[in-house]
Coordinates of N, CA and C in Angstrom, one line a residue:
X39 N 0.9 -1.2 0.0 CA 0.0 0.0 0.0 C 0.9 1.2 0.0
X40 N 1.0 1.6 -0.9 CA 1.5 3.1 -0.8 C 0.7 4.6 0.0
X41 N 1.2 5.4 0.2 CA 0.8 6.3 1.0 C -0.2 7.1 0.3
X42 N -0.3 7.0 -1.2 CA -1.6 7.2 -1.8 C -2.2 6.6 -1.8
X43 N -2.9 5.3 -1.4 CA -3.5 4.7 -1.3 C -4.4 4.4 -0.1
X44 N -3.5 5.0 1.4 CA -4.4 4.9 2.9 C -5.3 4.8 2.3
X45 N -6.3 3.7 3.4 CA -7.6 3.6 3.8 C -8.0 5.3 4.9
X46 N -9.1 5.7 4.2 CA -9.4 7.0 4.7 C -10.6 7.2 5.8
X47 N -10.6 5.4 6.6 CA -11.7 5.5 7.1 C -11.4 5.8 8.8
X48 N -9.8 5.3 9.0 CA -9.8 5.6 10.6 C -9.8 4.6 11.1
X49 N -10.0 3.3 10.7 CA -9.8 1.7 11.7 C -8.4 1.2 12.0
X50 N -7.7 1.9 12.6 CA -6.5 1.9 12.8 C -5.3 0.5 12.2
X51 N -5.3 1.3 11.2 CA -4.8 0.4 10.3 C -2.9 1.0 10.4
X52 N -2.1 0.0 10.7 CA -1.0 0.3 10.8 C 0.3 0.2 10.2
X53 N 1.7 0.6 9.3 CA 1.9 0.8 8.9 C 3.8 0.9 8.9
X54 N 4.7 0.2 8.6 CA 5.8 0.0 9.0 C 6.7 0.4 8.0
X55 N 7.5 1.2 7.2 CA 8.3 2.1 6.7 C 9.5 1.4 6.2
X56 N 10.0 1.4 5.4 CA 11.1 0.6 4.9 C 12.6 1.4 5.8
X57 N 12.0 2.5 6.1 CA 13.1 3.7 6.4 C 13.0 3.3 8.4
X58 N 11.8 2.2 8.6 CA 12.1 1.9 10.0 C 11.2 2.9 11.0
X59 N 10.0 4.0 10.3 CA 9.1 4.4 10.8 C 8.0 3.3 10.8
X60 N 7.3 3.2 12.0 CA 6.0 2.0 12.5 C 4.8 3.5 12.3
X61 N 3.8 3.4 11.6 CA 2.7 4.8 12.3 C 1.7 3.9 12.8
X62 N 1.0 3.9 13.6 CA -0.5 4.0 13.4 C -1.4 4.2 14.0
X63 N -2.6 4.4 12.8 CA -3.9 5.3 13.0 C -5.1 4.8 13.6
X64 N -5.5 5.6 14.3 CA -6.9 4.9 14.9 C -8.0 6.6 15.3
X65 N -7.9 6.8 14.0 CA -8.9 7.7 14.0 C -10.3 7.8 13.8
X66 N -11.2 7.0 13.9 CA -12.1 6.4 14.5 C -12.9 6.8 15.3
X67 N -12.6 6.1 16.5 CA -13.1 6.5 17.8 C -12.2 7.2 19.0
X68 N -12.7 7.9 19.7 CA -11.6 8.2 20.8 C -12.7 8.0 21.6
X69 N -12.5 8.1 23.1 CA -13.2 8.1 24.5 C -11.9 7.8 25.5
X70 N -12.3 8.1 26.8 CA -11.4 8.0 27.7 C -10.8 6.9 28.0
X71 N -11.2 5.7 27.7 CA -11.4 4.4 27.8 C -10.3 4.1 26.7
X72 N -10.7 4.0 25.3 CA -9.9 3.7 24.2 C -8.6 4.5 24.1
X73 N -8.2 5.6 24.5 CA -7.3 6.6 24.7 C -6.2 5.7 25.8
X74 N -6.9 5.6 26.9 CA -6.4 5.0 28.0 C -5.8 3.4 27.5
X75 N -6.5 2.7 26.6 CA -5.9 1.2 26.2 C -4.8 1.8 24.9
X76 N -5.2 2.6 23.9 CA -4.4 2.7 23.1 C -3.0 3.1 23.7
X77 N -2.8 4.2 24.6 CA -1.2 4.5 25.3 C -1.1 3.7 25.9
X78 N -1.8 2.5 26.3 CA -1.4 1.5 27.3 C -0.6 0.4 26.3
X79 N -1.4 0.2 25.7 CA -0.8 -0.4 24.0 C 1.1 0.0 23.4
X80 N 0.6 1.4 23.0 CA 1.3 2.1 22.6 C 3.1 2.1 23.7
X81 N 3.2 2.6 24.7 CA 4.3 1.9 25.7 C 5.3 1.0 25.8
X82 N 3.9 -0.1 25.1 CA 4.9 -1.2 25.8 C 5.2 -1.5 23.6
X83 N 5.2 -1.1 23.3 CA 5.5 -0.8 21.6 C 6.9 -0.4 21.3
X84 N 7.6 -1.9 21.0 CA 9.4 -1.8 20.4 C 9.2 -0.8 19.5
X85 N 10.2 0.5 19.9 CA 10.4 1.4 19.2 C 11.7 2.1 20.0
X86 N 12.2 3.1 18.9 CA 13.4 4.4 19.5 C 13.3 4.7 20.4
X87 N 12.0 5.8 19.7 CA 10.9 7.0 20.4 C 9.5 6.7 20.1
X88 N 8.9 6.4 20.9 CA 7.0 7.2 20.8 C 6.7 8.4 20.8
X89 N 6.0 8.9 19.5 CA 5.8 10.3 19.4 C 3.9 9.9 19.3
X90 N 2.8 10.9 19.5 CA 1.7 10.7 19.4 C 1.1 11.9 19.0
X91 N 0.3 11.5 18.3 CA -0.5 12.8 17.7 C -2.0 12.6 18.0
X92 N -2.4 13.3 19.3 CA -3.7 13.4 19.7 C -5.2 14.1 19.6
X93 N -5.7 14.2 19.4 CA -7.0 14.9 19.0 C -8.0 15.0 20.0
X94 N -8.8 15.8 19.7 CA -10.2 15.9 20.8 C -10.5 14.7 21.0
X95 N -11.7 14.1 22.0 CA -12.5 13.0 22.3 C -13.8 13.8 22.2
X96 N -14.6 14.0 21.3 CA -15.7 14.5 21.4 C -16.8 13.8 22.3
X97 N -17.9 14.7 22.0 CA -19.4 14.2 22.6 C -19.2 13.6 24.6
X98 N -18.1 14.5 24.8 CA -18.3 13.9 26.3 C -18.9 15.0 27.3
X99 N -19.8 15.9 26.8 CA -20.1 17.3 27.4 C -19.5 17.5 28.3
X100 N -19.9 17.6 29.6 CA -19.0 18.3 30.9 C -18.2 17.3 31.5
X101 N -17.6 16.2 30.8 CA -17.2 15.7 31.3 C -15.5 15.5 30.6
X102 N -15.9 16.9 29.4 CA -14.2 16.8 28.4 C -13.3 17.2 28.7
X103 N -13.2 18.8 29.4 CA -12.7 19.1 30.4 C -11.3 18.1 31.4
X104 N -11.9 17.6 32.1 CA -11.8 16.5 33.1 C -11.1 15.3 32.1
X105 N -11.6 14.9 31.3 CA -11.1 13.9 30.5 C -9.9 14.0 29.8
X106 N -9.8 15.4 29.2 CA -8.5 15.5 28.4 C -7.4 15.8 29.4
X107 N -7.8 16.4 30.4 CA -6.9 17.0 31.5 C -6.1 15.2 32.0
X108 N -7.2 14.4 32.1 CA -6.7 13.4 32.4 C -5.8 12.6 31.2
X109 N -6.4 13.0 30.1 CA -5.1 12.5 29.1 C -3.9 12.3 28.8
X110 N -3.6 13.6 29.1 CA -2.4 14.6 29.9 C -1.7 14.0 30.6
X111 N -2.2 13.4 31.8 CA -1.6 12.9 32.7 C -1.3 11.6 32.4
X112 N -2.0 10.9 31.6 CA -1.9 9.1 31.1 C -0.7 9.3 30.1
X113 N -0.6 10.7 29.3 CA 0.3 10.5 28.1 C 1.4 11.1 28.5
X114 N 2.0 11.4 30.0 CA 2.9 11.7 30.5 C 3.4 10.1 30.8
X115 N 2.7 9.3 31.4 CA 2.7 8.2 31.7 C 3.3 7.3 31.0
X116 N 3.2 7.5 29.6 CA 3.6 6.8 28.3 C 5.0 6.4 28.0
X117 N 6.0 7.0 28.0 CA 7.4 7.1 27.4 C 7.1 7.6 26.6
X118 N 6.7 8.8 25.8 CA 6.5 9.6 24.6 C 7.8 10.5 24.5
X119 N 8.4 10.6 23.6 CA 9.3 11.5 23.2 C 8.6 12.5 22.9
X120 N 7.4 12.8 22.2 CA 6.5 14.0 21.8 C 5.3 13.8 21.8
X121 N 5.0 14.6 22.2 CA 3.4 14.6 22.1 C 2.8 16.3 21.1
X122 N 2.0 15.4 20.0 CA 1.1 16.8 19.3 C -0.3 16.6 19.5
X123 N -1.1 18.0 19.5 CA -2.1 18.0 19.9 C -2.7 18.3 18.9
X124 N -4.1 18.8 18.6 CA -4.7 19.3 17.7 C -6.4 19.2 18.3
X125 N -7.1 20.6 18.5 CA -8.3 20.6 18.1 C -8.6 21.4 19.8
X126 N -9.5 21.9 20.1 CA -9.9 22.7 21.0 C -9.3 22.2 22.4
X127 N -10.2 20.8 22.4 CA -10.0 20.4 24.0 C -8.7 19.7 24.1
X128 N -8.0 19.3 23.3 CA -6.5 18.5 23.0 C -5.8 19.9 24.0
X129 N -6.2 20.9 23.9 CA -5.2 21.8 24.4 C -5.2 21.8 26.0
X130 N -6.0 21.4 26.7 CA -5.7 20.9 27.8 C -4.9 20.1 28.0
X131 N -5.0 18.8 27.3 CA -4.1 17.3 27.3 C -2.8 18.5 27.2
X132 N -2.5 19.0 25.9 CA -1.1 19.7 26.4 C -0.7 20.2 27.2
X133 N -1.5 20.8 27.7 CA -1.0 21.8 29.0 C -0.5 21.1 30.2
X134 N -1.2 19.9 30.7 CA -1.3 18.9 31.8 C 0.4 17.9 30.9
X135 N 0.3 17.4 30.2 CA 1.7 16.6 29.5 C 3.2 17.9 29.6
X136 N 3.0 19.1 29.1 CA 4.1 19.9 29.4 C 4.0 19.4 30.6
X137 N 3.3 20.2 31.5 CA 3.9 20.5 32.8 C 4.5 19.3 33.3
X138 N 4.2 17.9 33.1 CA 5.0 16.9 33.9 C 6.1 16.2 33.2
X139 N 6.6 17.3 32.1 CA 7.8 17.3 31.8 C 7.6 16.8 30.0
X140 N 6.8 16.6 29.7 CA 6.7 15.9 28.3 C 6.5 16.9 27.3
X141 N 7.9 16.4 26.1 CA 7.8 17.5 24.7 C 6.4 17.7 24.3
X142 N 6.1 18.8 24.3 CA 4.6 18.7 23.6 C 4.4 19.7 22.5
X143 N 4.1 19.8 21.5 CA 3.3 21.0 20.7 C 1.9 21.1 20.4
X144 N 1.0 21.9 20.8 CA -0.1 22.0 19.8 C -0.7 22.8 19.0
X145 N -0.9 21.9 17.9 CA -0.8 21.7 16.1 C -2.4 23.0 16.2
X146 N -2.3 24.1 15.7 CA -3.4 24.9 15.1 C -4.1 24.4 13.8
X147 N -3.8 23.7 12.6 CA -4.4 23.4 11.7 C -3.7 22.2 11.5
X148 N -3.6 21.3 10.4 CA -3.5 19.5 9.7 C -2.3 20.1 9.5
X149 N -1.5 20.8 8.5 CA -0.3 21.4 8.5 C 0.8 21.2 9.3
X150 N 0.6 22.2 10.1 CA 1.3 22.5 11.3 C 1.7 21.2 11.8
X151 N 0.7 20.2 12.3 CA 0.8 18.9 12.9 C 1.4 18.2 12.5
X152 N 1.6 18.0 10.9 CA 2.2 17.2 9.9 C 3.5 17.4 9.8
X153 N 3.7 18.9 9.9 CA 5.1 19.3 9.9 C 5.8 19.3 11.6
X154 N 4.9 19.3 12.3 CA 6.2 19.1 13.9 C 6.4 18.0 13.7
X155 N 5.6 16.5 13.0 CA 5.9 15.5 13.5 C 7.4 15.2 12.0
X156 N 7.1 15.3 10.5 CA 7.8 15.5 10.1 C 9.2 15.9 10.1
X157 N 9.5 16.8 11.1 CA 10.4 17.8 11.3 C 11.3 16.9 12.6
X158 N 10.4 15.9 13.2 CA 11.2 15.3 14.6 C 11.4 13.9 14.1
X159 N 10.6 13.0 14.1 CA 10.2 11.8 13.4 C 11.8 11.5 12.7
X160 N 12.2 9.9 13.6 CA 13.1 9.0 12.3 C 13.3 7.9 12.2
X161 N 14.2 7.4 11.1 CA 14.0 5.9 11.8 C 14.3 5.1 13.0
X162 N 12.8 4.0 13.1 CA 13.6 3.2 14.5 C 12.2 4.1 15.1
X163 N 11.2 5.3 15.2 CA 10.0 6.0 16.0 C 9.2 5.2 15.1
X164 N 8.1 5.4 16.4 CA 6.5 5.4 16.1 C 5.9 6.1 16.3
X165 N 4.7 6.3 15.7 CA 4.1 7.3 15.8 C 2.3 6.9 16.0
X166 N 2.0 6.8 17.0 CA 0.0 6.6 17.2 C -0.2 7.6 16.7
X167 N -1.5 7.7 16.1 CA -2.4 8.6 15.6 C -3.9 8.7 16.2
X168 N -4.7 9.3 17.1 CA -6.2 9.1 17.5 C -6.7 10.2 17.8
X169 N -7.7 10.0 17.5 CA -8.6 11.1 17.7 C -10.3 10.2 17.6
X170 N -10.7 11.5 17.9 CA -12.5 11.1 17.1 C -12.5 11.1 15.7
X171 N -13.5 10.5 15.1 CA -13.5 10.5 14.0 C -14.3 12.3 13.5
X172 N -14.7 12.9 14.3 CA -14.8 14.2 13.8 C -13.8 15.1 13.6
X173 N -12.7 15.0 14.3 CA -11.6 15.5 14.4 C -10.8 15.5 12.5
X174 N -11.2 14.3 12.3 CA -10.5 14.0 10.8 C -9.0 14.0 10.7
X175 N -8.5 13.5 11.6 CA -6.8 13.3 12.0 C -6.3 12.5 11.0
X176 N -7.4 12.0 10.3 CA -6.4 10.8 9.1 C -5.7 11.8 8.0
X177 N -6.6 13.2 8.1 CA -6.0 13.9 6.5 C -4.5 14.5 7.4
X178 N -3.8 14.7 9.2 CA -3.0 14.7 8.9 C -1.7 13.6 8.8
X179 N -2.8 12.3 9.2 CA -2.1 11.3 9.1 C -1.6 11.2 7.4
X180 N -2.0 11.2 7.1 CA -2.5 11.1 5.0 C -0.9 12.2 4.5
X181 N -1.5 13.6 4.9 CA -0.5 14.3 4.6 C 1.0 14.2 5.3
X182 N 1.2 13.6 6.4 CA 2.3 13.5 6.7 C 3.0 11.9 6.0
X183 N 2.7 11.2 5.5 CA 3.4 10.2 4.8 C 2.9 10.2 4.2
X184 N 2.3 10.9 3.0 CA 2.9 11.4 1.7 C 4.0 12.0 1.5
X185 N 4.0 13.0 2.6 CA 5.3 14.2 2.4 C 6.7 13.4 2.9
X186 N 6.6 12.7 3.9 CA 7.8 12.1 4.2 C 8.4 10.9 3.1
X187 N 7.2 10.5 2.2 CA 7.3 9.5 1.3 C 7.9 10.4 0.4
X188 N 7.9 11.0 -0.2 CA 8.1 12.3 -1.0 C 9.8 13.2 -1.0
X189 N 9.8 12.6 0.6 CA 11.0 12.9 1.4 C 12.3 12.0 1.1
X190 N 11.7 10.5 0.7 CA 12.1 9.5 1.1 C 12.5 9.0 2.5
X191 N 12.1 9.8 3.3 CA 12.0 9.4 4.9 C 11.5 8.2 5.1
X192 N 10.7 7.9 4.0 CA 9.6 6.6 4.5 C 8.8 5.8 3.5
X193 N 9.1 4.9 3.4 CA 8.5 4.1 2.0 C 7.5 2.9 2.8
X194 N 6.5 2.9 1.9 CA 5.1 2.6 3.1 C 4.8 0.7 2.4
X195 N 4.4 0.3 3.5 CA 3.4 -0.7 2.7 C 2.6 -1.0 3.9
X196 N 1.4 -2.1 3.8 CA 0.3 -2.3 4.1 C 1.4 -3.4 5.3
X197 N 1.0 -3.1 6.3 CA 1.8 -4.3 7.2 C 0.4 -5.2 8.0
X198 N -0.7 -4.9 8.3 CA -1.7 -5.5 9.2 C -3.0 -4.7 8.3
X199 N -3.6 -6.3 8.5 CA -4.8 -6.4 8.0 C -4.8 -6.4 6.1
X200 N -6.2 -6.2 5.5 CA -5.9 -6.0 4.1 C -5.9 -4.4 3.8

């Protein structure tokens, strides 16, 4: 599967680089729950570095707040070499991950996001990808391995599932 080709639906379909980048996407679903198994996942994941690129968890009304703040804390938890954010309430999760010491950026548009991870990302890293599926994190999953494909940073094929 080449990087033109991603599945554009978010079933975290994942992804292993000839150049020695692992990504993958699970843009889908998020909730407190799946967030919490995916970094728990994600951890114990033979790699360099874990970098993550996180997104809102929508539809949790007064309870998002509270949830992302606790994300924060779970993705300090991680071994993450970086953490990006993206989307209103993600900016909590950053705020809570800086402070207990973890690289963090958060990403203002798909761009931006694509390019901090870009810009850090090498062989030998992984990189999770989640969000809600409203968030639409796959276009900057999509756009960041193209461009690093493009780069030659990373030459893609289909490693799991069809």
């Amino acid at each position: 599967c080449r990087a033109g080709d991603l599945p554009d639906d978010g079933h975290a379909p994942a992804y292993r680089g000839k150049g020695g980048i692992t990504f993958i996407e699970d843009c889908y679903n998020a909730s407190p729950d799946s967030m919490k198994a995916a970094l728990a996942m994600f951890k114990e994941f033979p790699c360099k570095r874990r970098f993550a690129l996180l997104g809102d968890m929508l539809e949790l009304g007064e309870l998002s707040r509270e949830a992302h703040e606790e994300l924060g804390r779970l993705a300090a938890e991680s071994d993450l070499y970086c953490l990006v954010t993206y989307g209103e309430n993600a900016k909590r999760t950053a705020v809570v991950a800086a402070a207990k010491g973890v690289k963090t950026l958060h990403a203002n548009n798909y761009r931006e996001a694509a390019d901090a991870l870009l810009n850090r990302i090498e062989p030998g890293d992984a990189l999770l990808v989640k969000a809600s599926r409203g968030m639409a994190l796959e276009k900057v999953a999509g756009n960041f391995l193209r461009r690093a494909e493009r780069c030659r940073r990373i030459t893609l094929w289909h490693e799991f599932g069809d």
